[in-house]
Short mmCIF file of C-alpha atoms in Angstrom, two decimals:
data_model
loop_
_atom_site.label_atom_id
_atom_site.label_comp_id
_atom_site.label_asym_id
_atom_site.label_seq_id
_atom_site.Cartn_x
_atom_site.Cartn_y
_atom_site.Cartn_z
CA MET K 1 -0.72 -15.65 -9.39
CA SER K 2 -3.67 -17.73 -8.86
CA SER K 3 -3.55 -20.92 -6.92
CA ASN K 4 -4.93 -22.78 -9.88
CA ASN K 5 -1.96 -21.77 -12.03
CA THR K 6 0.44 -22.61 -9.27
CA ASP K 7 -1.02 -26.07 -8.88
CA LEU K 8 -0.67 -26.63 -12.63
CA ILE K 9 2.96 -25.56 -12.63
CA ASN K 10 3.73 -27.80 -9.69
CA GLN K 11 2.13 -30.76 -11.43
CA LEU K 12 4.24 -30.15 -14.55
CA LEU K 13 7.40 -29.85 -12.52
CA SER K 14 6.67 -33.08 -10.72
CA LEU K 15 6.57 -35.04 -13.97
CA PRO K 16 9.64 -37.21 -14.61
CA VAL K 17 12.23 -35.74 -17.07
CA ASP K 18 14.16 -37.90 -19.58
CA PHE K 19 17.65 -36.39 -19.92
CA THR K 20 18.73 -38.86 -22.61
CA MET K 21 16.62 -37.10 -25.24
CA ASP K 22 17.58 -33.80 -26.82
CA PRO K 23 14.57 -31.47 -26.65
CA LEU K 24 15.59 -29.82 -29.97
CA VAL K 25 15.58 -33.08 -31.92
CA ILE K 26 12.30 -34.49 -33.10
CA PRO K 27 12.05 -38.08 -31.95
CA THR K 28 11.60 -40.69 -34.67
CA THR K 29 10.58 -44.25 -34.46
CA THR K 30 13.45 -46.59 -33.89
CA ASN K 31 11.91 -49.51 -35.69
CA VAL K 32 12.60 -48.73 -39.36
CA VAL K 33 11.31 -51.32 -41.77
CA ARG K 34 13.99 -52.28 -44.26
CA PRO K 35 13.24 -53.88 -47.60
CA LYS K 36 14.01 -57.54 -47.72
CA LYS K 37 17.08 -58.43 -49.74
CA SER K 38 16.87 -61.44 -51.86
CA ARG K 39 19.41 -63.81 -50.55
CA VAL K 40 22.04 -64.64 -53.15
CA THR K 41 23.22 -68.18 -52.98
CA LEU K 42 26.85 -69.13 -53.10
CA GLU K 43 26.33 -70.73 -56.51
CA ASP K 44 24.85 -67.49 -57.90
CA LYS K 45 27.85 -65.53 -56.56
CA ASP K 46 30.25 -67.99 -58.16
CA GLN K 47 28.36 -67.82 -61.46
CA LYS K 48 28.39 -64.00 -61.44
CA THR K 49 32.10 -63.97 -60.60
CA LYS K 50 32.84 -66.38 -63.46
CA GLU K 51 30.79 -64.27 -65.89
CA ARG K 52 32.59 -61.10 -64.77
CA ILE K 53 35.97 -62.80 -65.18
CA LEU K 54 35.02 -63.97 -68.68
CA ARG K 55 33.78 -60.49 -69.68
CA ASN K 56 36.97 -58.96 -68.31
CA ARG K 57 39.11 -61.51 -70.16
CA ALA K 58 37.27 -60.82 -73.44
CA ALA K 59 37.63 -57.05 -72.99
CA ALA K 60 41.36 -57.42 -72.25
CA GLN K 61 41.83 -59.57 -75.36
CA GLU K 62 39.95 -57.02 -77.48
CA SER K 63 42.16 -54.27 -76.06
CA ARG K 64 45.33 -56.24 -76.91
CA ASP K 65 44.04 -56.94 -80.45
CA LYS K 66 43.21 -53.26 -80.93
CA LYS K 67 46.71 -52.28 -79.77
CA ARG K 68 48.29 -54.81 -82.18
CA ARG K 69 46.25 -53.38 -85.07
CA TYR K 70 47.24 -49.83 -84.07
CA VAL K 71 50.96 -50.71 -83.86
CA SER K 72 50.74 -52.57 -87.19
CA ASP K 73 49.13 -49.53 -88.83
CA LEU K 74 51.84 -47.29 -87.38
CA GLU K 75 54.58 -49.59 -88.68
CA SER K 76 53.11 -49.75 -92.19
CA THR K 77 52.63 -45.97 -92.25
CA ASN K 78 56.22 -45.52 -91.06
CA LYS K 79 57.53 -47.86 -93.78
CA ARG K 80 55.51 -46.05 -96.47
CA LEU K 81 56.74 -42.64 -95.29
CA GLU K 82 60.37 -43.82 -95.17
CA GLU K 83 60.09 -45.08 -98.77
CA GLU K 84 58.46 -41.82 -99.84
CA ASN K 85 61.20 -39.88 -98.04
CA GLY K 86 63.88 -41.89 -99.88
CA GLN K 87 62.22 -41.16 -103.23
CA MET K 88 61.99 -37.46 -102.38
CA LYS K 89 65.69 -37.38 -101.42
CA LYS K 90 66.63 -39.01 -104.76
CA LYS K 91 64.45 -36.54 -106.64
CA MET K 92 65.92 -33.61 -104.71
CA LYS K 93 69.48 -34.81 -105.45
CA HIS K 94 68.62 -35.14 -109.15
CA LEU K 95 67.08 -31.64 -109.22
CA GLU K 96 70.10 -30.16 -107.42
CA GLU K 97 72.43 -31.76 -110.00
CA GLU K 98 70.23 -30.48 -112.83
CA ASN K 99 70.21 -27.02 -111.24
CA MET K 100 74.04 -27.02 -111.04
CA SER K 101 74.26 -28.11 -114.68
CA LEU K 102 71.85 -25.38 -115.78
CA ALA K 103 73.76 -22.79 -113.74
CA CYS K 104 77.00 -23.82 -115.50
CA GLN K 105 75.29 -23.64 -118.90
CA LEU K 106 73.91 -20.21 -118.08
CA GLU K 107 77.35 -18.97 -117.06
CA SER K 108 78.91 -20.36 -120.26
CA ILE K 109 76.19 -18.86 -122.47
CA SER K 110 76.48 -15.51 -120.66
CA LYS K 111 80.23 -15.46 -121.35
CA GLN K 112 79.62 -16.30 -125.03
CA PHE K 113 76.98 -13.60 -125.24
CA ALA K 114 79.34 -11.03 -123.71
CA ALA K 115 82.08 -12.05 -126.18
CA LEU K 116 79.66 -11.72 -129.11
CA GLN K 117 78.52 -8.30 -127.90
CA ALA K 118 82.16 -7.19 -127.68
CA GLN K 119 82.82 -8.52 -131.18
CA ILE K 120 79.72 -6.76 -132.58
CA LYS K 121 80.81 -3.53 -130.92
CA PHE K 122 84.30 -3.95 -132.38
CA ASN K 123 82.87 -4.71 -135.84
CA THR K 124 80.55 -1.70 -135.66
CA ASN K 125 83.43 0.53 -134.64
CA SER K 126 85.66 -1.02 -137.30
CA THR K 127 83.04 -0.46 -140.00
CA PHE K 128 82.57 3.11 -138.86
CA LEU K 129 86.35 3.67 -138.85
CA PHE K 130 86.71 1.86 -142.16
CA ASN K 131 83.97 3.98 -143.74
CA ASP K 132 85.59 7.13 -142.35
CA PHE K 133 88.95 5.93 -143.62
CA CYS K 134 87.48 5.18 -147.05
CA GLY K 135 85.78 8.55 -147.10
CA SER K 136 89.02 10.27 -146.16
CA ALA K 137 90.92 8.26 -148.75
CA ARG K 138 88.48 9.34 -151.49
CA ILE K 139 88.84 12.94 -150.51
CA VAL K 140 92.61 12.64 -150.60
CA LYS K 141 92.44 10.78 -153.90
CA LYS K 142 90.23 13.50 -155.41
CA GLU K 143 92.57 16.16 -154.19
CA ILE K 144 95.52 14.33 -155.66
CA ILE K 145 93.74 13.86 -158.96
CA CYS K 146 92.57 17.42 -158.99
CA VAL K 147 95.96 18.85 -158.37
#
């Protein structure tokens, strides 16, 4: 190595080293300018607090009123549905009674119809037998007359 390079290295090594700084971190300025905040007076804070309390109170009242309206609507709907349910029960009872009555009438009419069918069958058979009997009686009568 040349003596010139050696002198340069020695000069660099003789410089003071600050061990409080991390060599990997880029140093920034420590004096950061912050924006000025407008100072809020105590009266302004009190006024804002009062306004917030009033807004909150109004919102709470509106919420209570809304709940009252909702509950009132539910109660009126419930009352209407209970009345409608009562009417439907009455109508259903009436229709069940009417259905029972019609079922009894149907059974009675079916029995009458069966009795009439039996009577018609008997009358048809009786007429057939009567006609056969009459026919047989004529034949016998002719034979008696002819003899």
